[in-house]
Coordinates of C-alpha atoms in Angstrom, one line a residue:
Chain S
M1356 CA 28.6 20.7 -20.2
M1357 CA 30.3 18.3 -17.5
P1358 CA 28.9 20.3 -14.4
T1359 CA 25.4 20.2 -15.4
F1360 CA 25.5 16.8 -16.6
K1361 CA 26.9 16.0 -12.8
K1362 CA 24.3 18.2 -11.4
I1363 CA 21.6 16.5 -13.1
L1364 CA 22.9 12.9 -12.1
F1365 CA 22.9 14.1 -8.5
N1366 CA 19.3 15.4 -8.7
L1367 CA 18.2 12.4 -9.8
F1368 CA 19.8 10.2 -7.1
A1369 CA 18.5 12.6 -4.4
W1370 CA 15.3 12.5 -5.6
S1371 CA 15.0 8.9 -6.2
I1372 CA 16.2 8.5 -2.5
V1373 CA 13.3 10.9 -1.2
L1374 CA 10.6 9.3 -3.6
A1375 CA 11.6 5.8 -2.1
V1376 CA 11.3 7.0 1.5
A1377 CA 8.1 8.7 0.5
F1378 CA 6.7 5.5 -1.3
P1379 CA 4.6 3.9 1.5
L1380 CA 2.8 7.4 1.8
F1381 CA 2.3 7.5 -1.8
W1382 CA 1.0 3.9 -1.9
M1383 CA -1.2 4.5 1.2
L1384 CA -3.2 7.2 -1.2
V1385 CA -3.2 5.2 -4.1
T1386 CA -4.6 2.3 -2.2
S1387 CA -7.3 4.4 -1.0
V1388 CA -8.9 5.3 -4.2
K1389 CA -8.4 2.0 -6.3
P1390 CA -11.8 0.0 -6.4
G1391 CA -11.8 -3.2 -4.4
F1392 CA -11.1 -5.6 -7.7
E1393 CA -8.3 -3.9 -8.9
L1394 CA -6.4 -4.1 -5.5
F1395 CA -6.0 -8.0 -6.2
R1396 CA -4.6 -7.4 -9.9
R1397 CA -1.4 -9.2 -10.8
P1398 CA 0.9 -7.5 -11.5
P1399 CA -0.6 -4.6 -9.4
T1400 CA -1.3 -1.1 -11.1
I1401 CA 0.9 1.7 -10.1
L1402 CA -1.7 4.5 -10.8
P1403 CA -5.3 3.3 -10.6
E1404 CA -7.1 2.5 -13.8
T1405 CA -10.2 3.9 -12.3
W1406 CA -10.5 6.4 -9.6
T1407 CA -13.0 6.0 -6.5
L1408 CA -14.2 7.8 -3.4
E1409 CA -16.3 4.8 -2.6
H1410 CA -13.7 3.7 0.3
Y1411 CA -14.0 7.2 1.9
W1412 CA -17.9 7.2 1.8
K1413 CA -18.1 3.9 3.3
L1414 CA -15.7 5.0 6.0
L1415 CA -17.7 8.0 6.7
S1416 CA -21.1 6.6 6.4
E1417 CA -20.8 2.9 7.6
T1418 CA -18.2 2.9 10.2
N1419 CA -17.6 4.5 13.5
F1420 CA -15.0 6.6 12.1
L1421 CA -16.5 10.1 12.5
I1422 CA -17.3 9.3 16.2
Y1423 CA -13.6 8.7 16.6
F1424 CA -12.3 11.5 15.0
R1425 CA -14.6 13.7 17.1
N1426 CA -13.1 12.0 20.2
S1427 CA -9.5 12.5 18.9
I1428 CA -10.4 16.3 18.3
I1429 CA -12.0 16.9 21.7
L1430 CA -9.3 15.0 23.5
S1431 CA -6.1 16.7 21.7
T1432 CA -7.6 20.2 21.7
A1433 CA -8.6 19.6 25.5
T1434 CA -4.8 18.3 26.2
T1435 CA -3.2 21.0 24.4
L1436 CA -5.0 24.0 25.9
V1437 CA -4.5 22.4 29.3
V1438 CA -0.9 21.6 28.8
V1439 CA 0.1 24.7 26.9
A1440 CA -1.5 27.2 29.4
V1441 CA 0.0 25.4 32.5
A1442 CA 3.5 25.0 31.0
T1443 CA 3.6 28.7 29.5
L1444 CA 3.2 30.0 33.4
G1445 CA 5.5 27.0 34.8
A1446 CA 8.4 28.0 32.0
F1447 CA 8.2 31.6 32.8
S1448 CA 8.5 30.8 36.4
L1449 CA 11.4 28.3 35.7
V1450 CA 13.2 30.9 33.5
R1451 CA 12.8 34.3 35.1
F1452 CA 12.3 33.8 38.8
K1453 CA 14.5 32.9 41.4
Y1454 CA 13.5 30.5 44.5
R1455 CA 14.3 27.7 46.3
G1456 CA 13.9 23.9 44.7
R1457 CA 13.9 25.8 41.2
E1458 CA 17.0 23.7 40.2
S1459 CA 15.4 20.4 41.3
L1460 CA 12.2 21.1 39.4
A1461 CA 13.8 21.9 36.0
F1462 CA 15.8 18.3 36.6
L1463 CA 12.3 16.6 37.4
V1464 CA 10.7 18.1 34.3
L1465 CA 13.7 16.5 32.0
F1466 CA 13.6 13.2 34.0
T1467 CA 9.9 12.6 33.2
Y1468 CA 10.4 13.8 29.6
L1469 CA 12.3 10.8 29.2
L1470 CA 10.3 8.5 31.2
P1471 CA 8.5 5.7 29.7
S1472 CA 4.7 5.3 29.7
V1473 CA 4.6 1.7 30.6
V1474 CA 6.0 2.6 34.3
L1475 CA 3.2 4.8 34.8
I1476 CA 0.3 2.9 32.9
I1477 CA -0.5 0.6 35.8
P1478 CA -0.8 3.0 38.7
L1479 CA -2.7 5.5 36.3
Y1480 CA -5.2 2.6 35.3
L1481 CA -5.8 1.7 38.9
L1482 CA -6.1 5.5 39.6
M1483 CA -8.9 5.8 36.9
V1484 CA -10.8 2.8 38.0
G1485 CA -10.7 4.1 41.5
L1486 CA -11.9 7.5 40.4
G1487 CA -14.7 5.7 38.3
L1488 CA -13.3 7.9 35.2
S1489 CA -12.0 4.8 33.0
N1490 CA -13.6 4.7 29.7
T1491 CA -13.8 8.7 29.7
I1492 CA -12.2 10.9 27.3
F1493 CA -11.2 13.0 30.4
S1494 CA -9.3 10.1 32.0
L1495 CA -7.0 10.2 28.9
V1496 CA -6.5 13.9 29.1
I1497 CA -5.3 13.2 32.6
A1498 CA -3.1 10.6 31.3
Y1499 CA -1.7 12.6 28.5
T1500 CA -0.7 15.2 30.5
T1501 CA 2.2 12.7 31.9
F1502 CA 4.1 13.0 28.7
A1503 CA 2.6 16.1 27.2
L1504 CA 3.4 18.6 30.1
P1505 CA 6.9 17.8 30.7
Y1506 CA 7.4 17.8 26.7
A1507 CA 5.8 21.4 26.4
L1508 CA 7.6 22.7 29.8
W1509 CA 10.9 21.6 28.1
L1510 CA 10.3 23.2 24.9
L1511 CA 8.8 26.6 26.2
R1512 CA 11.7 26.6 28.8
S1513 CA 13.8 26.8 25.8
F1514 CA 12.0 29.4 23.8
M1515 CA 11.6 31.3 27.0
A1516 CA 15.4 31.2 27.9
G1517 CA 16.0 32.8 24.0
I1518 CA 13.9 36.1 24.6
P1519 CA 16.4 38.7 26.0
E1520 CA 15.7 40.1 29.3
D1521 CA 16.3 44.0 28.9
L1522 CA 13.1 44.6 27.6
E1523 CA 11.4 43.1 30.4
S1524 CA 13.7 44.8 32.8
A1525 CA 12.9 48.3 30.9
A1526 CA 9.1 47.8 31.3
L1527 CA 9.8 46.9 35.2
C1528 CA 11.6 50.2 35.5
D1529 CA 8.8 52.1 34.0
G1530 CA 6.3 50.6 36.5
A1531 CA 5.2 47.6 35.2
T1532 CA 4.3 44.7 37.5
R1533 CA 5.8 41.4 36.8
M1534 CA 2.6 39.9 35.4
G1535 CA 2.0 43.2 33.3
A1536 CA 5.5 42.7 32.0
F1537 CA 4.7 39.1 31.0
R1538 CA 1.5 39.9 29.6
D1539 CA 2.7 43.2 27.2
V1540 CA 6.6 42.1 26.8
I1541 CA 7.0 38.5 27.1
L1542 CA 3.9 36.7 25.7
P1543 CA 4.1 38.5 22.1
Q1544 CA 7.6 37.5 22.0
L1545 CA 6.6 34.0 23.0
L1546 CA 4.2 33.4 20.5
P1547 CA 5.9 31.6 17.9
G1548 CA 7.3 29.3 20.6
I1549 CA 3.7 28.7 22.0
I1550 CA 2.4 28.0 18.6
S1551 CA 4.9 25.3 17.7
T1552 CA 4.6 23.8 21.4
A1553 CA 1.0 23.5 20.6
L1554 CA 1.2 21.9 17.5
F1555 CA 3.9 19.4 18.8
T1556 CA 1.6 18.7 21.5
F1557 CA -1.6 18.2 19.5
I1558 CA 0.5 15.9 16.9
L1559 CA 1.7 13.8 20.0
S1560 CA -1.8 13.3 21.6
W1561 CA -3.4 12.9 18.2
N1562 CA -0.9 9.9 17.7
E1563 CA -0.9 8.6 21.1
Y1564 CA -1.8 4.6 21.5
L1565 CA -0.9 3.0 24.7
Y1566 CA -2.9 4.8 27.1
A1567 CA -5.7 4.8 24.8
L1568 CA -5.8 1.2 24.7
V1569 CA -5.4 0.6 28.3
L1570 CA -7.8 3.3 29.6
V1571 CA -10.6 3.4 27.2
N1572 CA -12.6 0.4 26.1
S1573 CA -15.9 1.7 24.6
D1574 CA -16.7 2.7 21.0
A1575 CA -18.1 5.9 22.4
S1576 CA -15.1 7.5 23.8
R1577 CA -12.5 5.8 21.9
P1578 CA -9.8 8.1 19.8
L1579 CA -8.6 7.6 16.2
T1580 CA -5.7 5.5 17.1
T1581 CA -7.3 2.6 18.7
G1582 CA -10.4 2.9 16.7
V1583 CA -8.8 2.2 13.5
M1584 CA -6.7 -0.5 14.8
N1585 CA -10.1 -2.0 16.1
M1586 CA -11.2 -2.1 12.5
L1587 CA -8.1 -4.0 11.2
I1588 CA -8.5 -6.4 14.2
S1589 CA -12.2 -7.1 14.2
S1590 CA -12.7 -7.4 10.7
F1591 CA -13.4 -10.8 9.0
N1592 CA -11.5 -10.1 5.8
I1593 CA -9.3 -7.2 6.1
E1594 CA -10.7 -4.4 3.6
W1595 CA -7.2 -2.7 3.0
S1596 CA -8.6 0.2 0.8
L1597 CA -11.0 1.2 3.7
L1598 CA -8.1 1.0 6.1
M1599 CA -5.9 2.8 3.7
A1600 CA -8.9 5.6 3.5
A1601 CA -8.8 5.9 7.3
S1602 CA -5.0 6.1 7.4
V1603 CA -5.5 9.2 4.9
M1604 CA -8.3 10.6 6.8
M1605 CA -6.3 10.1 10.2
S1606 CA -3.3 12.2 8.6
V1607 CA -5.3 15.2 7.4
P1608 CA -4.6 17.5 10.2
L1609 CA -1.2 16.8 9.8
I1610 CA -1.0 17.4 6.2
I1611 CA -2.9 20.9 7.2
V1612 CA 0.1 21.7 9.5
F1613 CA 2.7 20.6 7.1
A1614 CA 1.2 22.7 4.1
F1615 CA 0.9 25.9 6.3
L1616 CA 2.8 25.7 9.5
Q1617 CA 5.8 23.8 8.8
S1618 CA 8.2 26.7 9.8
Y1619 CA 6.8 26.3 13.5
L1620 CA 7.5 22.6 13.5
T1621 CA 11.3 23.3 12.4
R1622 CA 11.4 25.8 15.2
G1623 CA 10.2 23.2 17.4
F1624 CA 12.8 20.9 16.6
G1625 CA 15.5 23.2 17.0
A1626 CA 14.4 24.2 20.6
G1627 CA 13.6 21.1 22.0
G1628 CA 15.2 17.6 21.9
V1629 CA 18.2 18.7 19.9
K1630 CA 19.7 21.8 21.5
G1631 CA 18.5 20.2 24.7
Chain U
M814 CA 17.3 50.5 50.8
S815 CA 18.8 46.8 51.0
T816 CA 15.6 45.5 53.1
Q817 CA 13.4 46.8 50.4
K818 CA 15.1 45.1 47.5
T819 CA 15.0 42.0 49.8
L820 CA 11.3 42.4 49.9
L821 CA 10.7 42.6 46.4
E822 CA 13.1 39.8 45.9
R823 CA 10.9 37.9 48.3
R824 CA 7.5 38.8 46.7
Y825 CA 8.9 37.7 43.3
A826 CA 10.0 34.2 44.8
T827 CA 6.3 33.9 46.1
L828 CA 4.8 35.1 42.7
G829 CA 7.4 32.5 41.0
M830 CA 6.3 29.8 43.1
A831 CA 2.9 30.6 42.6
L832 CA 3.3 30.3 38.8
I833 CA 4.9 26.9 39.2
A834 CA 2.2 25.5 41.4
P835 CA -0.1 24.1 38.9
T836 CA 2.6 22.4 37.4
V837 CA 3.8 21.0 40.7
L838 CA 0.4 19.8 41.6
I839 CA 0.0 18.1 38.3
F840 CA 3.1 16.3 38.5
C841 CA 2.6 15.0 41.8
A842 CA -0.8 13.7 41.0
V843 CA -0.1 12.1 37.6
I844 CA 3.7 11.4 37.6
V845 CA 5.3 11.3 41.0
Y846 CA 2.3 9.4 43.0
P847 CA 1.8 7.0 40.2
L848 CA 5.8 6.4 40.0
F849 CA 5.9 5.6 43.5
S850 CA 2.9 3.5 43.3
A851 CA 4.7 1.4 40.7
I852 CA 7.5 0.8 42.8
Y853 CA 5.0 0.0 45.9
L854 CA 2.9 -2.7 43.6
S855 CA 5.9 -4.5 42.5
F856 CA 6.2 -5.7 45.9
Y857 CA 2.7 -7.3 45.6
S858 CA 0.9 -10.0 43.7
V859 CA -2.0 -8.1 42.1
F860 CA -4.8 -10.1 39.9
T861 CA -5.8 -7.7 37.4
P862 CA -9.6 -8.6 36.9
T863 CA -10.3 -8.3 40.7
L864 CA -7.5 -6.0 41.6
E865 CA -7.2 -8.0 44.8
G866 CA -3.4 -8.1 46.1
E867 CA -1.3 -9.7 48.5
W868 CA 2.3 -8.6 49.7
V869 CA 5.1 -10.9 48.2
G870 CA 8.1 -8.8 48.9
L871 CA 11.1 -9.2 46.8
S872 CA 9.8 -12.6 45.1
N873 CA 8.5 -10.8 42.0
Y874 CA 12.2 -9.6 41.4
S875 CA 14.1 -12.9 42.1
E876 CA 11.5 -14.7 39.7
L877 CA 12.1 -12.1 37.2
L878 CA 15.8 -12.5 37.1
Q879 CA 15.6 -16.2 37.2
T880 CA 12.9 -17.0 34.8
G881 CA 14.2 -16.5 30.7
R882 CA 11.2 -14.0 29.8
F883 CA 13.0 -11.2 31.2
W884 CA 16.4 -11.8 29.6
N885 CA 14.6 -12.8 26.5
A886 CA 12.9 -9.5 26.4
L887 CA 16.1 -7.5 27.5
G888 CA 17.9 -9.1 24.6
N889 CA 15.4 -8.4 22.1
T890 CA 15.0 -4.6 23.2
L891 CA 19.1 -4.3 22.8
I892 CA 18.8 -6.0 19.4
W893 CA 15.9 -3.7 18.4
T894 CA 17.4 -0.6 19.9
I895 CA 21.0 -1.1 18.6
G896 CA 19.8 -2.2 15.2
S897 CA 17.1 0.5 14.4
L898 CA 19.3 3.2 15.9
F899 CA 22.3 2.4 13.8
L900 CA 20.3 2.4 10.4
Q901 CA 18.3 5.7 11.9
I902 CA 22.2 7.5 12.5
I903 CA 23.4 6.3 8.9
L904 CA 20.4 7.2 7.1
G905 CA 19.8 10.4 9.1
I906 CA 23.4 11.7 8.2
G907 CA 23.4 10.4 4.6
I908 CA 20.3 12.0 3.8
A909 CA 21.0 15.0 5.6
L910 CA 24.2 15.5 3.3
V911 CA 22.0 15.1 0.4
L912 CA 19.4 17.8 1.4
H913 CA 22.0 20.0 2.3
Q914 CA 23.1 20.2 -1.2
N915 CA 21.2 22.6 -3.6
I916 CA 18.5 20.0 -5.0
W917 CA 15.5 20.9 -7.4
F918 CA 12.4 21.7 -5.0
R919 CA 14.5 21.3 -1.7
S920 CA 11.7 22.5 0.5
L921 CA 9.5 19.7 -0.9
A922 CA 12.0 17.1 -0.7
R923 CA 12.4 17.9 3.0
S924 CA 8.7 17.9 3.7
L925 CA 8.6 14.4 2.2
I926 CA 11.3 13.4 4.3
L927 CA 9.9 14.6 7.4
F928 CA 6.6 13.1 7.0
P929 CA 7.0 9.8 8.1
Y930 CA 8.3 11.2 11.7
F931 CA 5.0 13.2 12.3
I932 CA 2.6 10.5 11.2
S933 CA 0.9 8.3 14.0
T934 CA 2.6 4.9 14.5
V935 CA -1.0 3.5 13.7
V936 CA -1.0 5.0 10.3
A937 CA 2.6 3.8 9.7
V938 CA 1.9 0.4 10.7
L939 CA -1.1 -0.1 8.7
V940 CA 0.6 1.0 5.6
W941 CA 3.7 -1.2 6.2
K942 CA 1.2 -4.2 7.0
W943 CA -0.2 -3.6 3.6
L944 CA 3.2 -3.4 1.8
F945 CA 4.2 -6.3 3.4
N946 CA 1.1 -8.4 2.9
D947 CA 2.0 -12.1 1.7
L948 CA -0.7 -12.0 -1.1
Y949 CA -0.9 -8.8 -2.5
G950 CA 1.5 -6.6 -1.1
I951 CA 3.6 -4.8 -3.5
L952 CA 6.9 -5.8 -1.7
N953 CA 6.6 -9.5 -2.5
H954 CA 5.7 -8.6 -6.1
L955 CA 8.7 -6.3 -6.6
L956 CA 11.0 -8.9 -5.0
M957 CA 9.9 -11.5 -6.7
K958 CA 10.1 -9.7 -10.0
V959 CA 13.5 -8.6 -9.4
G960 CA 14.1 -12.3 -9.0
I961 CA 15.6 -11.9 -5.2
I962 CA 13.1 -14.4 -3.9
E963 CA 11.0 -16.9 -5.6
F964 CA 8.1 -17.4 -3.2
P965 CA 6.2 -14.6 -1.3
M966 CA 7.9 -14.0 1.8
D967 CA 6.3 -13.8 5.7
F968 CA 7.7 -10.9 6.6
L969 CA 6.3 -10.7 10.1
G970 CA 5.5 -14.2 11.0
T971 CA 8.8 -15.9 10.9
M972 CA 12.2 -15.4 12.5
P973 CA 14.6 -13.4 11.8
N974 CA 12.1 -11.9 9.3
A975 CA 10.1 -10.2 12.0
M976 CA 12.9 -8.7 13.8
I977 CA 14.4 -7.2 10.6
S978 CA 11.1 -6.0 9.5
V979 CA 10.5 -4.4 12.7
I980 CA 13.9 -2.6 12.9
L981 CA 13.3 -1.6 9.1
V982 CA 10.2 0.2 9.7
G983 CA 11.6 1.8 12.9
A984 CA 14.4 3.2 10.9
W985 CA 11.9 4.3 8.3
K986 CA 9.7 6.2 11.0
Y987 CA 12.4 7.9 13.3
F988 CA 15.3 8.7 10.9
P989 CA 13.6 12.2 9.8
F990 CA 14.4 13.3 13.6
V991 CA 18.3 12.7 12.7
V992 CA 18.1 14.4 9.4
I993 CA 16.5 17.6 11.0
A994 CA 19.0 17.8 13.6
V995 CA 21.8 17.0 11.5
L996 CA 20.9 19.4 9.1
A997 CA 20.6 22.3 11.3
R998 CA 24.0 21.7 12.5
L999 CA 25.3 21.3 9.1
Q1000 CA 24.2 24.6 8.3
S1001 CA 26.1 26.4 10.9
I1002 CA 29.5 24.6 9.9
P1003 CA 31.7 27.6 8.4
E1004 CA 32.3 27.4 4.8
S1005 CA 36.0 28.6 5.6
L1006 CA 36.8 25.2 7.1
Y1007 CA 36.4 23.5 3.9
E1008 CA 37.9 26.0 1.7
A1009 CA 41.0 25.2 3.9
A1010 CA 40.6 21.5 3.8
K1011 CA 40.3 22.0 -0.1
I1012 CA 43.4 24.2 -0.3
D1013 CA 45.2 21.3 1.6
G1014 CA 44.0 19.0 -1.0
A1015 CA 41.4 16.9 0.6
G1016 CA 38.8 15.3 -1.4
P1017 CA 35.2 15.3 -0.8
V1018 CA 35.6 12.0 1.5
A1019 CA 38.5 13.4 3.4
R1020 CA 36.5 16.4 3.7
F1021 CA 33.6 14.5 5.3
F1022 CA 35.7 12.8 7.7
D1023 CA 38.2 15.6 8.5
V1024 CA 35.7 18.7 8.6
T1025 CA 31.9 17.4 8.8
L1026 CA 32.3 14.7 11.1
P1027 CA 34.2 16.3 13.9
Q1028 CA 31.8 19.3 13.9
L1029 CA 28.7 16.8 14.0
R1030 CA 30.2 15.1 16.8
D1031 CA 28.4 17.0 19.6
V1032 CA 25.1 17.0 18.0
L1033 CA 25.6 13.4 17.3
V1034 CA 26.2 12.4 20.8
V1035 CA 22.8 14.2 22.0
I1036 CA 20.9 12.5 19.0
I1037 CA 22.3 9.0 19.8
M1038 CA 21.2 9.3 23.6
L1039 CA 17.8 10.7 23.1
R1040 CA 17.2 8.3 20.4
A1041 CA 18.6 5.3 22.5
I1042 CA 16.0 6.3 25.2
W1043 CA 13.2 6.6 22.9
D1044 CA 13.7 3.6 21.1
F1045 CA 14.4 1.6 24.3
K1046 CA 10.8 2.2 25.7
E1047 CA 9.0 2.0 22.1
F1048 CA 5.9 0.1 22.5
D1049 CA 3.4 1.0 19.7
M1050 CA 5.3 0.2 16.7
I1051 CA 6.5 -3.3 17.8
Y1052 CA 3.2 -4.2 19.6
L1053 CA 1.1 -3.5 16.5
L1054 CA 3.7 -4.8 14.0
T1055 CA 3.9 -8.2 15.6
G1056 CA 2.6 -8.1 19.0
G1057 CA 6.0 -9.7 20.2
G1058 CA 5.7 -12.6 18.1
P1059 CA 6.4 -15.1 16.6
L1060 CA 6.5 -16.9 19.9
D1061 CA 8.4 -14.1 22.0
D1062 CA 10.8 -13.4 19.4
T1063 CA 10.2 -9.8 19.2
Q1064 CA 8.8 -9.2 22.4
T1065 CA 10.7 -6.2 24.1
L1066 CA 10.6 -4.9 27.6
P1067 CA 7.6 -2.5 27.3
L1068 CA 5.7 -5.3 25.5
L1069 CA 6.5 -7.7 28.2
V1070 CA 5.0 -5.2 31.0
Y1071 CA 1.6 -4.7 29.0
Q1072 CA 1.3 -8.5 28.5
E1073 CA 1.9 -9.5 32.1
A1074 CA -0.5 -6.7 33.3
F1075 CA -3.2 -7.1 30.8
A1076 CA -3.1 -10.4 29.3
L1077 CA -1.5 -12.7 32.1
N1078 CA -3.5 -10.4 34.7
D1079 CA -0.4 -9.8 37.2
M1080 CA 0.1 -6.4 37.9
G1081 CA 2.3 -6.6 40.7
M1082 CA 4.7 -8.8 38.3
A1083 CA 4.3 -6.4 35.4
S1084 CA 5.3 -3.2 37.9
A1085 CA 8.6 -5.2 38.8
Y1086 CA 9.3 -5.6 35.2
A1087 CA 8.6 -1.8 34.8
V1088 CA 10.8 -0.8 37.5
V1089 CA 13.7 -2.8 36.4
M1090 CA 13.4 -1.6 32.8
M1091 CA 13.3 2.1 34.3
L1092 CA 16.3 1.3 36.2
I1093 CA 18.1 0.1 33.1
M1094 CA 17.3 3.2 31.5
L1095 CA 17.9 5.3 34.3
V1096 CA 21.6 5.0 33.2
F1097 CA 21.2 6.4 29.8
M1098 CA 18.7 9.3 31.3
L1099 CA 21.3 10.4 34.0
V1100 CA 24.1 10.5 31.4
Y1101 CA 21.8 12.6 29.2
I1102 CA 20.7 15.0 32.1
R1103 CA 24.2 15.5 33.3
R1104 CA 25.3 16.6 29.7
T1105 CA 22.3 19.1 29.3
K1106 CA 23.4 20.6 32.7
D1107 CA 26.9 21.0 31.5
D1108 CA 25.9 22.7 28.3
G1109 CA 24.2 25.3 30.2
G1110 CA 20.7 23.5 30.2
V1111 CA 19.0 22.8 33.5

């Protein structure tokens, strides 16, 4: 009898911690479906008495949210495609080839992976103004490669190092070229690593704030992070339900990743920061 | 035979360099060039709206060391980094130990714990601002109901509340990183070590300090270094929560760089701040890189 009781007690303890950590997210969801008047009820209702989707409707029909959303999709997808393509070739080169300067390059990658964005932001701003690219989504794609490329290279390098070399050697003995072996032998084995790197890169770009704040100052090319924050700053009286609805919508891609592709996230964690 | 081999090796080396070429080009254009440009700019005084600059030599640096703003920001950065990192590590290890047990719906619990780490800082800040709201925020309501406070509290507008709030939100957002890393390591500790400790009569607490903690040591060192670097350069969360206020009491170095460049309009001075900040971080970065190298990384 005693062990079961202890087990139940431990489970209650564990789950109350988990729920406390998750509470802000639960509260965001609840606030987004409460009608305006219920928000100011004292004491607050934990579950809404009446459910409404009016805030979501307002968000989509009366604000620039959809434009920001589209911009974020374009921006994050473009950054991910460029970065993953370049980094896959780069990681292949860093791990499987020998040439002068390779070690220092690997060092440079790790160094830039840790470099703070604020150091690069001023010269990048000047560069974009000089090139006439400021206020474009393209300028953000360029800026995002500064953190996404070292990151993707670092992850892919460690995935690549985990692939055994003998299969590649066997293919080379059978007369395959290096690039042929890369395509037929390495790429299929690297695929899970590529997916997880792409997911991480996408999430990083989706969540980025500082470069978007500095480089883009027009609603036409603003991504979600600065766009939604502007809805808070520029509003005369703050509509919290609307902002919570925006927060939920902004997290939708993430929820999809969590629901279906979570194993790739954990894998990336293992390969990236932690194992180093 | 040997010449043929070197020929092949040489061709491979060329191919290898061709494959890394796009990376090198992008690195030079968007990282190396801006990096040197930042150092170069720090010797100028640049008025942001017109972008006109004049050479001032080292005067930005001497001004930086003499005025209080830099030291204030450095102090705040250290308080934020150490406070938040400490909580992240404690929470992270604690919750990893809990999740390591066989609790109900373990994978759901793990997802819920992980989620704050992956959401955008903008979302985290909006939610917490709503929780912190002085009139209708749930936190004030709960604290008053329990009787800890009598009147609604100003979480972000007064000191030391603002710094504590920022540290707490930072801990909430970033501790899942520690959980994942520690959890992965916990799963690889051999069960036999615990059994041996049990036979020697060690209780759960002794087993944690004698078996678990020494086994976690290496991974903890890596986590602490990485998180220290990342917390030190954190901009979004602090900027969005307090904007550095009240007054300059939560202004950290990254915020100072931004403010100097885009609100006070001196990009030269801002670059000097950024360069000094980078030099401070360089110490951590080199230690981390060296360690990675020793582990057979790089």
